[in-house]
Every structure is written in structure tokens, then in C-alpha cells.
PDB file of C-alpha atoms in Angstrom:
ATOM      1  CA  ASP A  23     -14.286 -47.358  36.297  1.00  0.00           C
ATOM      2  CA  VAL A  24     -10.789 -46.222  37.075  1.00  0.00           C
ATOM      3  CA  LEU A  25      -9.476 -47.129  40.502  1.00  0.00           C
ATOM      4  CA  TYR A  26      -7.547 -44.502  42.439  1.00  0.00           C
ATOM      5  CA  PRO A  27      -4.383 -46.325  43.566  1.00  0.00           C
ATOM      6  CA  ASN A  28      -4.216 -46.693  47.353  1.00  0.00           C
ATOM      7  CA  ALA A  29      -0.553 -45.639  47.408  1.00  0.00           C
ATOM      8  CA  SER A  30      -1.470 -42.487  45.488  1.00  0.00           C
ATOM      9  CA  ARG A  31      -4.206 -41.694  48.011  1.00  0.00           C
ATOM     10  CA  ARG A  32      -1.798 -42.140  50.909  1.00  0.00           C
ATOM     11  CA  LEU A  33       0.780 -39.900  49.209  1.00  0.00           C
ATOM     12  CA  ASN A  34      -1.848 -37.291  48.226  1.00  0.00           C
ATOM     13  CA  GLU A  35      -1.025 -37.687  44.534  1.00  0.00           C
ATOM     14  CA  THR A  36      -3.466 -35.895  42.250  1.00  0.00           C
ATOM     15  CA  GLY A  37      -3.587 -34.865  38.630  1.00  0.00           C
ATOM     16  CA  THR A  38      -5.294 -35.266  35.311  1.00  0.00           C
ATOM     17  CA  VAL A  39      -4.396 -37.956  32.795  1.00  0.00           C
ATOM     18  CA  VAL A  40      -5.557 -37.859  29.192  1.00  0.00           C
ATOM     19  CA  VAL A  41      -5.505 -41.246  27.470  1.00  0.00           C
ATOM     20  CA  SER A  42      -5.561 -41.523  23.691  1.00  0.00           C
ATOM     21  CA  VAL A  43      -7.212 -44.732  22.524  1.00  0.00           C
ATOM     22  CA  LEU A  44      -8.204 -46.230  19.223  1.00  0.00           C
ATOM     23  CA  ILE A  45     -11.629 -47.832  19.659  1.00  0.00           C
ATOM     24  CA  ASP A  46     -12.115 -50.566  17.089  1.00  0.00           C
ATOM     25  CA  GLU A  47     -15.252 -51.582  15.208  1.00  0.00           C
ATOM     26  CA  GLN A  48     -16.286 -53.941  18.022  1.00  0.00           C
ATOM     27  CA  GLY A  49     -15.892 -51.250  20.706  1.00  0.00           C
ATOM     28  CA  LEU A  50     -12.631 -52.669  22.043  1.00  0.00           C
ATOM     29  CA  PRO A  51      -9.774 -50.370  23.099  1.00  0.00           C
ATOM     30  CA  ARG A  52      -6.617 -50.599  20.968  1.00  0.00           C
ATOM     31  CA  GLU A  53      -3.430 -48.536  20.722  1.00  0.00           C
ATOM     32  CA  LEU A  54      -3.560 -46.856  24.119  1.00  0.00           C
ATOM     33  CA  ARG A  55      -1.104 -44.157  25.150  1.00  0.00           C
ATOM     34  CA  VAL A  56      -0.876 -41.366  27.659  1.00  0.00           C
ATOM     35  CA  LEU A  57      -1.439 -38.140  25.762  1.00  0.00           C
ATOM     36  CA  GLN A  58      -1.090 -35.982  28.883  1.00  0.00           C
ATOM     37  CA  SER A  59       0.551 -37.272  32.052  1.00  0.00           C
ATOM     38  CA  SER A  60      -0.592 -36.481  35.560  1.00  0.00           C
ATOM     39  CA  GLY A  61       3.049 -36.366  36.578  1.00  0.00           C
ATOM     40  CA  CYS A  62       2.538 -39.506  38.681  1.00  0.00           C
ATOM     41  CA  ASP A  63       3.324 -42.853  37.100  1.00  0.00           C
ATOM     42  CA  ARG A  64       0.818 -44.709  39.316  1.00  0.00           C
ATOM     43  CA  LEU A  65      -2.047 -42.463  38.218  1.00  0.00           C
ATOM     44  CA  ASP A  66      -1.055 -42.726  34.558  1.00  0.00           C
ATOM     45  CA  ARG A  67      -0.987 -46.526  34.787  1.00  0.00           C
ATOM     46  CA  ALA A  68      -4.365 -46.595  36.582  1.00  0.00           C
ATOM     47  CA  ALA A  69      -5.935 -44.516  33.796  1.00  0.00           C
ATOM     48  CA  LEU A  70      -4.469 -46.797  31.115  1.00  0.00           C
ATOM     49  CA  ALA A  71      -5.716 -49.892  32.968  1.00  0.00           C
ATOM     50  CA  GLY A  72      -9.203 -48.407  33.270  1.00  0.00           C
ATOM     51  CA  VAL A  73      -9.417 -47.693  29.540  1.00  0.00           C
ATOM     52  CA  GLN A  74      -7.967 -51.108  28.656  1.00  0.00           C
ATOM     53  CA  ALA A  75     -10.718 -52.810  30.696  1.00  0.00           C
ATOM     54  CA  ALA A  76     -13.502 -50.651  29.219  1.00  0.00           C
ATOM     55  CA  ARG A  77     -15.888 -51.642  26.465  1.00  0.00           C
ATOM     56  CA  PHE A  78     -17.310 -48.929  24.239  1.00  0.00           C
ATOM     57  CA  ARG A  79     -20.299 -48.572  21.973  1.00  0.00           C
ATOM     58  CA  PRO A  80     -18.807 -48.659  18.467  1.00  0.00           C
ATOM     59  CA  HIS A  81     -18.933 -45.427  16.505  1.00  0.00           C
ATOM     60  CA  THR A  82     -20.937 -45.720  13.316  1.00  0.00           C
ATOM     61  CA  ASP A  83     -20.718 -43.961   9.978  1.00  0.00           C
ATOM     62  CA  HIS A  84     -23.847 -44.376   7.850  1.00  0.00           C
ATOM     63  CA  GLY A  85     -24.891 -47.317  10.008  1.00  0.00           C
ATOM     64  CA  ARG A  86     -21.568 -49.169   9.746  1.00  0.00           C
ATOM     65  CA  PRO A  87     -19.211 -49.507  12.709  1.00  0.00           C
ATOM     66  CA  VAL A  88     -15.858 -47.762  12.240  1.00  0.00           C
ATOM     67  CA  ALA A  89     -12.729 -47.394  14.325  1.00  0.00           C
ATOM     68  CA  VAL A  90     -12.224 -43.986  15.940  1.00  0.00           C
ATOM     69  CA  ARG A  91      -9.596 -42.364  18.125  1.00  0.00           C
ATOM     70  CA  ALA A  92     -10.779 -40.810  21.382  1.00  0.00           C
ATOM     71  CA  HIS A  93      -9.053 -38.707  24.031  1.00  0.00           C
ATOM     72  CA  ILE A  94     -10.364 -39.588  27.475  1.00  0.00           C
ATOM     73  CA  PRO A  95      -9.525 -37.387  30.476  1.00  0.00           C
ATOM     74  CA  PHE A  96      -9.334 -38.741  34.030  1.00  0.00           C
ATOM     75  CA  ALA A  97      -9.152 -36.326  36.940  1.00  0.00           C
ATOM     76  CA  PHE A  98      -7.671 -37.900  40.052  1.00  0.00           C
ATOM     77  CA  ASP A  99      -8.844 -35.588  42.819  1.00  0.00           C
ATOM     78  CA  LEU A 100      -8.859 -36.552  46.497  1.00  0.00           C
ATOM     79  CA  GLU A 101     -11.724 -34.151  47.229  1.00  0.00           C
ATOM     80  CA  ASN A 102     -14.245 -36.100  45.110  1.00  0.00           C
TER      81      ASN A 102
END
């Protein structure tokens, strides 16, 4: 879960962040970076923190876990 920063809510900051992450063979996030910024540093940092705390099901190739890169979008929208 990604937490919407309280300061961003108060300031009506919205936007979409796309985080690029390498997910290792154990399902742990590695090599995170913002691929697309929301334009708000707080929202970008919240998206990165959410991905860093996440645990993923490892991707497999022929039954063996392998590292993969994923692009994960986060829409920060005050309406939802």
C-alpha cells in the first residue's frame, strides 16, 4: 500500500508516478527509480517508499525464479 502524504492532501497535490523496479529472485525490490514523476516530490517519494516496502511473487522462467524489471504506476487522486 502506498500512503498519500498528508501534506500533499492538504495542498491538493495529485499526479501519477511510475516507478521502475528490479524484482529479484526472492521477490524483493531492488534498483528503484522514478521513471515518470508526478511533478510533486512528496508523491514521488511516497511511491518509491511503497514499492521499497512491497514483497512480490518472484517471476519464474521454466519453473526457476528470475529477476525481472517492472514499471509500476501509482495514481494519486484526491477523488478516490
